[in-house]
Coordinates of C-alpha atoms and ligand atoms in Angstrom, one line a residue:
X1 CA 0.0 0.0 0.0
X2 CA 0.9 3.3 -1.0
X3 CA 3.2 5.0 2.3
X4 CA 0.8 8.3 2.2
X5 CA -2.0 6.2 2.6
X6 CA -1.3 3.7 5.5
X7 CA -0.4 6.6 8.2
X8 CA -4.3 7.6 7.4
X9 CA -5.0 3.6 7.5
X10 CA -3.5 3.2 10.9
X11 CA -5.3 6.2 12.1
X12 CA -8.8 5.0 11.0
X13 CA -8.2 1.5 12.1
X14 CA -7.3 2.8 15.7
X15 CA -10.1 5.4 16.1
X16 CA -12.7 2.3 15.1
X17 CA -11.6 -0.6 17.4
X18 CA -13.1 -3.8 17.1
X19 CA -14.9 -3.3 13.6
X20 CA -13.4 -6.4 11.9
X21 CA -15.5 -5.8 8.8
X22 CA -15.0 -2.1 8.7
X23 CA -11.1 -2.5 8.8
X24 CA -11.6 -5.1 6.2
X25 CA -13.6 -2.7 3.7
X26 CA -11.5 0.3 4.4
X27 CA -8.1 -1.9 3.8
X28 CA -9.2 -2.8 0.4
X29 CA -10.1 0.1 -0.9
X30 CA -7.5 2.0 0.1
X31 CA -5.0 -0.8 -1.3
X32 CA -6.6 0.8 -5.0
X33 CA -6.2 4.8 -4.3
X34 CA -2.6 5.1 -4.2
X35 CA -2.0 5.9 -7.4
X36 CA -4.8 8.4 -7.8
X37 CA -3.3 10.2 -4.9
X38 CA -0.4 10.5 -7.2
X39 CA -2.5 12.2 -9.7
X40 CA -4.6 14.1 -7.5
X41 CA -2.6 15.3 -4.8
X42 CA -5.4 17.9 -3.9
X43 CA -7.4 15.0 -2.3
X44 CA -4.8 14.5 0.2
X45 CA -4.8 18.4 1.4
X46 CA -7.9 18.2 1.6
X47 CA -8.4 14.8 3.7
X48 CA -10.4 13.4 1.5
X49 CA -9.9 10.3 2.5
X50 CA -10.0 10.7 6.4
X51 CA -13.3 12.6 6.0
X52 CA -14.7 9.1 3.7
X53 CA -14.0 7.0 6.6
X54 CA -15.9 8.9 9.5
X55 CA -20.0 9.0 8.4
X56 CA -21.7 12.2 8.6
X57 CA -24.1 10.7 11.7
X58 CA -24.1 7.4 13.3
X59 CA -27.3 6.8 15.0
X60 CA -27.8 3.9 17.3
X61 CA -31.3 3.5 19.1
X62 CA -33.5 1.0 21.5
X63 CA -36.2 -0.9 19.9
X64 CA -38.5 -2.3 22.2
X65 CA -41.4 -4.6 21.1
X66 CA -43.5 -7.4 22.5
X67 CA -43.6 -10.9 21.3
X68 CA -46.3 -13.0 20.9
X69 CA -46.3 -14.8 24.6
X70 CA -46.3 -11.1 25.9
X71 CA -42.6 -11.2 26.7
X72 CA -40.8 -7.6 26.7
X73 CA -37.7 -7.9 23.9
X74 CA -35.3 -5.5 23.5
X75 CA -32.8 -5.0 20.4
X76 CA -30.2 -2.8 18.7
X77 CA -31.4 -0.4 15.8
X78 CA -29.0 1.5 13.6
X79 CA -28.7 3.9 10.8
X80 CA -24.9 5.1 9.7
X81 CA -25.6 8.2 7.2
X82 CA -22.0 8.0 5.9
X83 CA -21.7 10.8 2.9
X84 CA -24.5 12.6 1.4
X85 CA -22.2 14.3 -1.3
X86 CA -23.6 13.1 -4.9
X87 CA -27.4 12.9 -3.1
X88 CA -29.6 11.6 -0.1
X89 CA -27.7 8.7 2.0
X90 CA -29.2 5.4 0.5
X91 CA -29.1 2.2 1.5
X92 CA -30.7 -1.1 2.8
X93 CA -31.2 -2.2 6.4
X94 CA -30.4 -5.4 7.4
X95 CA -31.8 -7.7 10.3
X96 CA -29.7 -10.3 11.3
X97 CA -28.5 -11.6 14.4
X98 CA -24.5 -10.5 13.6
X99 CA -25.6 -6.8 13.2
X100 CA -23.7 -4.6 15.1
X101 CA -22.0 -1.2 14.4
X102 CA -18.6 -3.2 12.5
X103 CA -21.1 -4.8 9.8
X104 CA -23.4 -1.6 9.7
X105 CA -20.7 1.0 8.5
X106 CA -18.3 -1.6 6.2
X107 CA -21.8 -1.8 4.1
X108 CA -22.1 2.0 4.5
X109 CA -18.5 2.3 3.5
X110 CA -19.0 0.0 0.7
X111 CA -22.0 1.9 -0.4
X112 CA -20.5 5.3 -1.3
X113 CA -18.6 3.9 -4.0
X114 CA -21.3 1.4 -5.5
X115 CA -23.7 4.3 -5.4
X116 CA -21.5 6.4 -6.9
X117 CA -21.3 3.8 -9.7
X118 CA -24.2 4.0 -10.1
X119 CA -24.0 7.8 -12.1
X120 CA -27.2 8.3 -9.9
X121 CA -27.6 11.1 -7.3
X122 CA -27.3 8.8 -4.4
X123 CA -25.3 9.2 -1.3
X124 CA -24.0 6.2 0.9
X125 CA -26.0 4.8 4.0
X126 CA -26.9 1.6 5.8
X127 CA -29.0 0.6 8.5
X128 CA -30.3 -2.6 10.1
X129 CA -31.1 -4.2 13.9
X130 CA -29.6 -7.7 15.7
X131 CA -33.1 -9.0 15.4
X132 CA -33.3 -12.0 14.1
X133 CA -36.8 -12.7 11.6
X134 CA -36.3 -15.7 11.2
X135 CA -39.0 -17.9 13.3
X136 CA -41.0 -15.1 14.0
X137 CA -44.9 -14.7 13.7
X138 CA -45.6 -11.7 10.9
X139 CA -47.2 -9.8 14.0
X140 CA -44.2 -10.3 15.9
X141 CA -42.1 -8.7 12.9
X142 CA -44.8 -6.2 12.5
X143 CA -44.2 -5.1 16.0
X144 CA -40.9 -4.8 15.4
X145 CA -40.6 -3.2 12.7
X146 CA -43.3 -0.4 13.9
X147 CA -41.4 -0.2 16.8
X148 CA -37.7 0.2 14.7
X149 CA -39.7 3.2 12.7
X150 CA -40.9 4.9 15.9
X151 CA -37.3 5.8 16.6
X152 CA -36.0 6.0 12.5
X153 CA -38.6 8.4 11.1
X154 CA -37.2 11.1 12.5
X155 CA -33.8 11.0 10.4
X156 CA -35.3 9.7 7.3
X157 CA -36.9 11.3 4.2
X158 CA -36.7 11.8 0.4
X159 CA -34.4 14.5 0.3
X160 CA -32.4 13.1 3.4
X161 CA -32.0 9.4 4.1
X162 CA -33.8 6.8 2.0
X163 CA -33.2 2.9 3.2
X164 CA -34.7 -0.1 1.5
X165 CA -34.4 -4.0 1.9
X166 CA -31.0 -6.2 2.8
X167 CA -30.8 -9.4 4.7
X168 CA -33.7 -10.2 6.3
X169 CA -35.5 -7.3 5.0
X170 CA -37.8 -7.8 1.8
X171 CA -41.4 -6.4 0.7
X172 CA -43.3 -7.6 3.7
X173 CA -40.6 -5.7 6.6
X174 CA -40.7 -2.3 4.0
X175 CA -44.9 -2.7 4.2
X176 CA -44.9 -2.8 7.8
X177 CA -41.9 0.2 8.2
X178 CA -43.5 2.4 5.5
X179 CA -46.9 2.2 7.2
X180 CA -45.7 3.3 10.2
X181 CA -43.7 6.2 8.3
X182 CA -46.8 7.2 7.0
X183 CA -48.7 6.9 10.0
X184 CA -46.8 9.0 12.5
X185 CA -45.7 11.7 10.1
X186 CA -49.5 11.8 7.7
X187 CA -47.5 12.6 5.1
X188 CA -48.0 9.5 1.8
X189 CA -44.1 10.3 0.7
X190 CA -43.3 7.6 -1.2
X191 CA -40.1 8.3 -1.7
X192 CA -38.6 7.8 1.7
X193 CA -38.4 3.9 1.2
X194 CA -37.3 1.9 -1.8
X195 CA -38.5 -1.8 -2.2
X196 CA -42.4 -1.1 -1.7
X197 CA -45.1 -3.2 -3.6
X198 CA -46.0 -2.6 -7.1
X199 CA -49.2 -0.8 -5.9
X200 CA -48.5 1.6 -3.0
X201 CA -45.6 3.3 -5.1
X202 CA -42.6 0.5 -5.8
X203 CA -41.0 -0.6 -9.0
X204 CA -40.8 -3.3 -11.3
X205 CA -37.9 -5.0 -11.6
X206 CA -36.7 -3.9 -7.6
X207 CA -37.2 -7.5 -6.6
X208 CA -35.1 -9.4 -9.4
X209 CA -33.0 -6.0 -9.7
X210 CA -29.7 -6.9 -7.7
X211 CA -29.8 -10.7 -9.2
X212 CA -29.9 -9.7 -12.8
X213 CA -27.9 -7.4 -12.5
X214 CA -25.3 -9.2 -11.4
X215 CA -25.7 -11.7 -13.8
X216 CA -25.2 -8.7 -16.2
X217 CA -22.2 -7.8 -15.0
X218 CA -20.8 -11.0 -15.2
X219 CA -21.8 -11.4 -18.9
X220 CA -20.1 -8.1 -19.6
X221 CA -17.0 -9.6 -17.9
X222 CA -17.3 -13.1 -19.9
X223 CA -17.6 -11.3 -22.8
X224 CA -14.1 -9.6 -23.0
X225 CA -12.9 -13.1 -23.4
X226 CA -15.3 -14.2 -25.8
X227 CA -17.8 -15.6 -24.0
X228 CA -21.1 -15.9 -22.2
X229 CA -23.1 -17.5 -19.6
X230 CA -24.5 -20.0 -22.6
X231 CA -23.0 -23.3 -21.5
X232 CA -21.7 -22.2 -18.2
X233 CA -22.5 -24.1 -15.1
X234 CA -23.0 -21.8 -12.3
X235 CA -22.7 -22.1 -8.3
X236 CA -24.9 -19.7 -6.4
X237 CA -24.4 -19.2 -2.4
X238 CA -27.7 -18.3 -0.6
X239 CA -31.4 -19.2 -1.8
X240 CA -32.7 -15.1 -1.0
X241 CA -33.6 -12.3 -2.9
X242 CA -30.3 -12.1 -4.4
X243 CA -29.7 -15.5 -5.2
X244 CA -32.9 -16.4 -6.6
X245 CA -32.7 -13.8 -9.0
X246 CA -29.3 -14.5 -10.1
X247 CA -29.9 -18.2 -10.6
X248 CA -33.2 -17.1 -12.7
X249 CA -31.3 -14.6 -14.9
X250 CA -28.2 -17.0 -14.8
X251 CA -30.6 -19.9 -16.7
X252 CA -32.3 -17.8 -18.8
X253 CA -28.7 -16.8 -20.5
X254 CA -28.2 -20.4 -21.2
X255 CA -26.4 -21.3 -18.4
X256 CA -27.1 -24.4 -15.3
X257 CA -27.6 -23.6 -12.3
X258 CA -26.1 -27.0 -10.5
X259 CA -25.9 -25.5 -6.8
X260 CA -27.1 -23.5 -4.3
X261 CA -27.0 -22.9 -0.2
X262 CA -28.5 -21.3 2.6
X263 CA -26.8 -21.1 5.9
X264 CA -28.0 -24.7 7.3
X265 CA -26.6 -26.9 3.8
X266 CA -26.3 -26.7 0.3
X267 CA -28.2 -28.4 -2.7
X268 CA -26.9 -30.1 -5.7
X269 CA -29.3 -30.3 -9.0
X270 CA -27.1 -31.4 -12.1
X271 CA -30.5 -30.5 -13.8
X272 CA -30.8 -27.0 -12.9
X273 CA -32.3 -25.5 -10.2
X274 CA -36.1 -25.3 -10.6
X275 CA -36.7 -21.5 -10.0
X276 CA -40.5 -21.5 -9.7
X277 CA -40.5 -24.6 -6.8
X278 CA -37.0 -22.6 -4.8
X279 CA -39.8 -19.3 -5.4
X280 CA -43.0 -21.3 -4.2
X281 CA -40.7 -22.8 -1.0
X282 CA -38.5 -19.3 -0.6
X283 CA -40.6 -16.9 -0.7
X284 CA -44.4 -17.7 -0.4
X285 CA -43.8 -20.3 2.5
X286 CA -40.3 -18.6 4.1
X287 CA -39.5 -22.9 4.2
X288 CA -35.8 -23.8 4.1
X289 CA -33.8 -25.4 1.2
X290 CA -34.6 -28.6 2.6
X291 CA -37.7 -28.5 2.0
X292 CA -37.1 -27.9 -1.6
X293 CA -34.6 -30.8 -1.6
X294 CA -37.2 -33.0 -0.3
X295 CA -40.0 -31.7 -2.8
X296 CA -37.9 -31.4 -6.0
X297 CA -36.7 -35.1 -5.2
X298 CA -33.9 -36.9 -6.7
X299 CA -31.1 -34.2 -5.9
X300 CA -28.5 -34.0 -3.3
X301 CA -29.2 -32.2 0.0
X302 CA -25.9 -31.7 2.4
X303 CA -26.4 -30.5 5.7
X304 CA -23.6 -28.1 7.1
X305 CA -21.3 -28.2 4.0
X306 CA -20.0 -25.5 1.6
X307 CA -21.5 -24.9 -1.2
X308 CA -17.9 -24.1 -2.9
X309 CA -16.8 -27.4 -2.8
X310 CA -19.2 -28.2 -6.1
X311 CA -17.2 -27.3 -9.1
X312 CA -18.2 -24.7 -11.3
X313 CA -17.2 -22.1 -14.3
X314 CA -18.6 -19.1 -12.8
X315 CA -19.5 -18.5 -8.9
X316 CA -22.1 -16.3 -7.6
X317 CA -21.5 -15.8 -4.3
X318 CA -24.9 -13.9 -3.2
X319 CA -25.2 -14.7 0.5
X320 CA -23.2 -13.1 3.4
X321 CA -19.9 -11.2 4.1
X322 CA -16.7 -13.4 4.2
X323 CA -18.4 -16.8 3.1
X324 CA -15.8 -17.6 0.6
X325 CA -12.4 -17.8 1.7
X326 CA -8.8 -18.6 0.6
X327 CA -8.8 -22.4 0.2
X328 CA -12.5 -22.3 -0.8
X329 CA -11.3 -19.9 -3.6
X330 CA -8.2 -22.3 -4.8
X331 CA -10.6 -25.4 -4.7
X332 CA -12.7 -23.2 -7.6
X333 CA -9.8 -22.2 -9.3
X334 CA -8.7 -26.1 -9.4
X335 CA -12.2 -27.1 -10.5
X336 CA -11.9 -24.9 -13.3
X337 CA -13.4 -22.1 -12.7
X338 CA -13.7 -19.1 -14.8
X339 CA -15.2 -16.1 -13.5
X340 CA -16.9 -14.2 -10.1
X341 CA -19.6 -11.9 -9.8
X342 CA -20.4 -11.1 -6.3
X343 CA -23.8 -10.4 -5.7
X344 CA -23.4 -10.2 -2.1
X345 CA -21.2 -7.6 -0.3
X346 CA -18.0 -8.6 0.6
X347 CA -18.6 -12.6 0.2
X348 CA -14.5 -13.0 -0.4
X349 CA -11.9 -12.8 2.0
X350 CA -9.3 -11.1 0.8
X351 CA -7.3 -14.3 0.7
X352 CA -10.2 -15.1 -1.6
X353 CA -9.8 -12.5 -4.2
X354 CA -6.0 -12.5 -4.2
X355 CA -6.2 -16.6 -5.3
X356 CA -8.7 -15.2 -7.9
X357 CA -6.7 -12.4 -9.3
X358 CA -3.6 -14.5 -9.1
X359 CA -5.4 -17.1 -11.0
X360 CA -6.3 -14.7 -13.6
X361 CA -9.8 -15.3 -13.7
X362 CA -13.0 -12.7 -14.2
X363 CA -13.2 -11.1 -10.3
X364 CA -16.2 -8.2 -10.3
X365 CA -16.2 -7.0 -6.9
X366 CA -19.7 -6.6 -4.8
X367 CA -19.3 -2.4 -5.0
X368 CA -19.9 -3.3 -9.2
X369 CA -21.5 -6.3 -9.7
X370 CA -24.6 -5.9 -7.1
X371 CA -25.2 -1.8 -7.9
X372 CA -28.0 -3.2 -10.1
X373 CA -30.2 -3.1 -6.6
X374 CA -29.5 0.5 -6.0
X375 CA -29.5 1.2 -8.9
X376 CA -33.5 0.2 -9.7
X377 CA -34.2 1.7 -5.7
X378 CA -32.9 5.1 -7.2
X379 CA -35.7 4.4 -10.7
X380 CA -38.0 3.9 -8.0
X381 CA -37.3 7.6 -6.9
X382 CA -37.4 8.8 -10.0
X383 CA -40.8 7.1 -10.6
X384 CA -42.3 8.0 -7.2
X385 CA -41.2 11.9 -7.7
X386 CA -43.2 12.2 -11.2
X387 CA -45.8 10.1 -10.0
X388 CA -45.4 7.6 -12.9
X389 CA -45.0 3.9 -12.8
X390 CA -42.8 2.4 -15.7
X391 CA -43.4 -1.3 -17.3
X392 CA -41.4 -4.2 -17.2
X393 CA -39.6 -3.9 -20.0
X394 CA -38.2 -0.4 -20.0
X395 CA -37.1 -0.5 -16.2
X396 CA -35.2 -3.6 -17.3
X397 CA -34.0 -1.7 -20.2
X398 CA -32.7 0.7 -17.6
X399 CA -31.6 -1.8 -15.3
X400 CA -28.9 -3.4 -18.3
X401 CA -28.0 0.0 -19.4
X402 CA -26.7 1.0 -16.1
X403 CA -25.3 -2.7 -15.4
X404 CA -23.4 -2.2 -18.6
X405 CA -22.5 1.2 -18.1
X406 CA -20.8 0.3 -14.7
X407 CA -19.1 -2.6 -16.4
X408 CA -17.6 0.4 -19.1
X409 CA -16.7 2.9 -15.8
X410 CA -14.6 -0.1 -14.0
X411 CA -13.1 -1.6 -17.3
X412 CA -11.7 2.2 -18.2
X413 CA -11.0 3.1 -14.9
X414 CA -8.5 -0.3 -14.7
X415 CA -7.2 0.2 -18.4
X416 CA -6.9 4.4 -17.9
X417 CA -4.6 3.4 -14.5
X418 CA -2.4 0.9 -16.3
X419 CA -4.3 -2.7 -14.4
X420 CA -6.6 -3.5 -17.4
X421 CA -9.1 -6.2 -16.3
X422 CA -8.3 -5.6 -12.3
X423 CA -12.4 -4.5 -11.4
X424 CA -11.6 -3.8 -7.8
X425 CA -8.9 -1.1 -9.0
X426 CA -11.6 -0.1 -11.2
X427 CA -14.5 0.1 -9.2
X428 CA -12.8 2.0 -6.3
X429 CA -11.0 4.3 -8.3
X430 CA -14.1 5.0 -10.5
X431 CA -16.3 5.2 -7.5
X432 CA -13.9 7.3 -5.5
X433 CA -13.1 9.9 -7.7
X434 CA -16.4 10.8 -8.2
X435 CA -17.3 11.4 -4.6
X436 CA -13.9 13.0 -3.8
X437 CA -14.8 15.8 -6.8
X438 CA -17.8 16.4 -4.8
X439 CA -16.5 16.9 -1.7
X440 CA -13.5 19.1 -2.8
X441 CA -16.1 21.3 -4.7
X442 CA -18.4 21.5 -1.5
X443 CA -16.2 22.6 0.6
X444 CA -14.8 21.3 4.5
X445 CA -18.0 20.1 5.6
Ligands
NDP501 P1 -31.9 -12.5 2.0 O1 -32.2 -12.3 3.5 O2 -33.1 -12.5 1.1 O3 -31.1 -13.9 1.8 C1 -29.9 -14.1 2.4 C2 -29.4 -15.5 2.0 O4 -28.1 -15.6 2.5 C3 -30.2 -16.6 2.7 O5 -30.2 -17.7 1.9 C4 -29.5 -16.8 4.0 O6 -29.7 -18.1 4.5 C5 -28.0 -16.6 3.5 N1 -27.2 -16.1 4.6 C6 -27.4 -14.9 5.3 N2 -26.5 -14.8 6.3 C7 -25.8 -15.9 6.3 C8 -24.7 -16.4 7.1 N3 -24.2 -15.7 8.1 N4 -24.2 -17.6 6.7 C9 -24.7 -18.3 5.7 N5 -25.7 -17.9 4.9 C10 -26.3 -16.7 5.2 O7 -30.9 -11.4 1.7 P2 -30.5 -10.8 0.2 O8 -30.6 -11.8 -0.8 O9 -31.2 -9.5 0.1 O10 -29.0 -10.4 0.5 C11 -27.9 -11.3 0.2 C12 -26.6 -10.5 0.0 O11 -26.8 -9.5 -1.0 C13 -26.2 -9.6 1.2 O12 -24.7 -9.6 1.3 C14 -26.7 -8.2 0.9 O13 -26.0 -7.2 1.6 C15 -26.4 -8.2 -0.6 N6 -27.2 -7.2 -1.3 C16 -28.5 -7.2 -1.3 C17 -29.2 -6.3 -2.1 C18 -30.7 -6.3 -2.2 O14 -31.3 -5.6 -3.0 N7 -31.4 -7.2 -1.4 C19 -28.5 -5.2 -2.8 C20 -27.1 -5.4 -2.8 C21 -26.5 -6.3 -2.1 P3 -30.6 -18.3 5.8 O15 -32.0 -18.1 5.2 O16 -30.3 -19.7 6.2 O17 -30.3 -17.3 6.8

């Protein structure tokens, strides 16, 4: 790493102990920026950089609520509004058991520079809560999530902060926060939430949106080297929003689908994954991948294992932070494998990618390849502030145009600083200098 850079590394890493995945996310990125320091000097005078790694506010509140045996329960609720200088902070929440302040602003972090990306007006943000969905009644999680808004409403708005779905959040956790949004302040802004049902003000194409466009990214990728998902057979990790999509899109490019995991086993289905049985057992009756082992019948089902030890040309990982590591990644690389997308943030260890990029193999980074969620939740702005809803097929038009457009904006960025193919450099050069130009032309704030 670039000498200049690692005295403001050390600093951040000491003034944010025990944030494991913050350190992790700032580390990385900063391993890309030393040569645009070289160019751009005036970042450094300004402390660009330094000013990056502290967010604007950091909220952290109580969320009481009352579960279904009448049993006070208390969790963790938190909103890190990290840099608001290309638009509004923007950005999922995520409920999950591992939340806590670490995860909350590496995904904020992260988010800048996907955002950014993006070429949309969207600042960087994250949020989420320790509580865990999983098991719970949908009036317990409606309790919670009223209770989550009580405290949130108060720093969110269109112009301001505008969250939407991650783990453990999808359509029925935005219903139940944008309600109560709309029910403490009586105002029907529709724009303060991203990920809302197709009839109260959401978006076409926001559900599959992340999935496909990671699979877009990836075919952009496979197509410098003369190919495409056609043929390819794919490994997925996770069976959510993300990976459902991405194993849909993936097999409807040509490509089989052989694998995929959630975070109790893994499934094998040389025939393809059957998309509309994982939907019906996914996401209609929140069962487990089990269950669809059991119902598809004739497939493997392996309780505990990793889902990278099935050999494939291109991985998807699409579940958690840090799910793929080092000697996962060289077991891929062995197996033949040809290309990354990450549709998840941060699923590799940085162990991970270097086996990748050693290997010379495709690598597309979470901060590119997953923007295509963002992405759509900023179309669902656009759509809510005219008051128009767009079909299908031109919000997927959108959706590939931006996917693509990315792709263009890391692939220059790489060639332009002498790494061509290398999307991390790409993607957090292209991402930061964006957000560094708007921060030198604001002024210290
Ligand atoms: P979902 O909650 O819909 O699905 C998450 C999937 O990952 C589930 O299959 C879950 O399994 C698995 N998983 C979660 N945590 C773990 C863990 N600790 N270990 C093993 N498996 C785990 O979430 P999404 O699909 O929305 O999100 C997946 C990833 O994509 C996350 O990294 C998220 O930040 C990222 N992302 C999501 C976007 C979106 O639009 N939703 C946008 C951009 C990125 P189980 O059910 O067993 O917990």
């Amino acid at each position: 790493m670039d000498a200049r850079l690692e005295a403001i590394r050390d600093t951040v890493l000491a003034r944010n102990p025990g944030e494991a995945e913050f350190h992790q996310a700032v580390v990385e990125v900063f391993e890309s920026l030393g040569p645009v320091h070289d160019r751009h000097p005036e970042f450094l005078e300004a402390a660009i950089l330094e000013r990056l790694c502290e967010p604007e506010r950091q909220i952290i509140f109580r969320v009481p609520w009352t579960d279904d045996a009448g049993r006070v329960q208390i969790n963790r609720g938190f909103r890190v509004e990290f840099n608001s200088a290309l638009g509004p902070y923007k950005g999922g929440l995520r409920f999950h058991p591992s939340v806590y302040l670490g995860i909350v602003k590496f995904l904020g972090f992260e988010q800048i520079f996907k955002n950014a990306l993006t070429g949309m007006p969207i600042g960087g943000g994250k949020g989420g809560s320790d509580f865990d969905p999983r098991g719970r009644s949908d009036a317990e999680v409606m309790r919670f999530c009223q209770s989550f808004m009580t405290e949130l409403y108060r720093h969110i708005g269109e112009y301001t902060d505008v969250p939407a779905g991650d783990i453990g959040v999808g359509g029925r956790e935005i219903g139940y926060l944008f309600g109560q949004y709309k029910r403490i302040t009586n105002r029907y802004e529709s724009g303060v939430l991203t990920g809302k049902g197709i009839s109260w003000g959401g978006s076409l194409v926001r559900p599959e949106a992340t999935g496909f466009g990671t699979v877009i990214f990836t075919q952009e990728m496979l197509k410098t080297r003369g190919s495409s998902f056609d043929g390819q057979r794919v490994v997925v990790s996770g069976s959510g929003n993300v990976a459902i999509n991405a194993i849909a899109k993936a097999q409807s490019l040509g490509a089989t689908v052989v694998a995929c995991s959630d975070s109790s086993g893994y499934v094998v289905d040389e025939a393809g994954i059957d998309v509309g049985l994982l939907r019906e057992v996914k996401e209609v009756e929140r069962g487990r991948l089990k269950d669809y082992a059991e119902r598809r019948g004739g497939v493997a089902y392996v309780e505990g294992g990793s889902v990278w030890d099935v050999d494939a040309t291109v991985a998807l990982p699409c579940a958690t932070q840090n799910e793929l590591d080092g000697d996962a990644a060289a077991r891929l690389v062995r197996g033949g494998l040809l290309a990354v997308g990450e549709g998840a943030n941060m699923p590799s260890t940085r162990d991970a990618v270097a086996v990748f990029q050693d290997a010379g193999l495709l690598f597309g980074p979470g901060k590119a390849a997953n923007a295509g969620g963002v992405a759509t939740s900023a179309l669902e702005m656009q759509q809510n502030a005219s008051r128009d809803s767009w079909s299908f097929e031109h919000t997927e038009e959108r959706l590939t145009e931006i996917m693509v457009g990315i792709h263009h904006r890391c692939a220059s960025t790489a060639d332009e600083y002498g790494q061509p193919g290398n999307y991390v450099l790409g993607a957090n050069i292209g991402g930061f200098v964006k957000v560094a130009d708007a921060m030198l032309a604001q002024g210290l704030i």
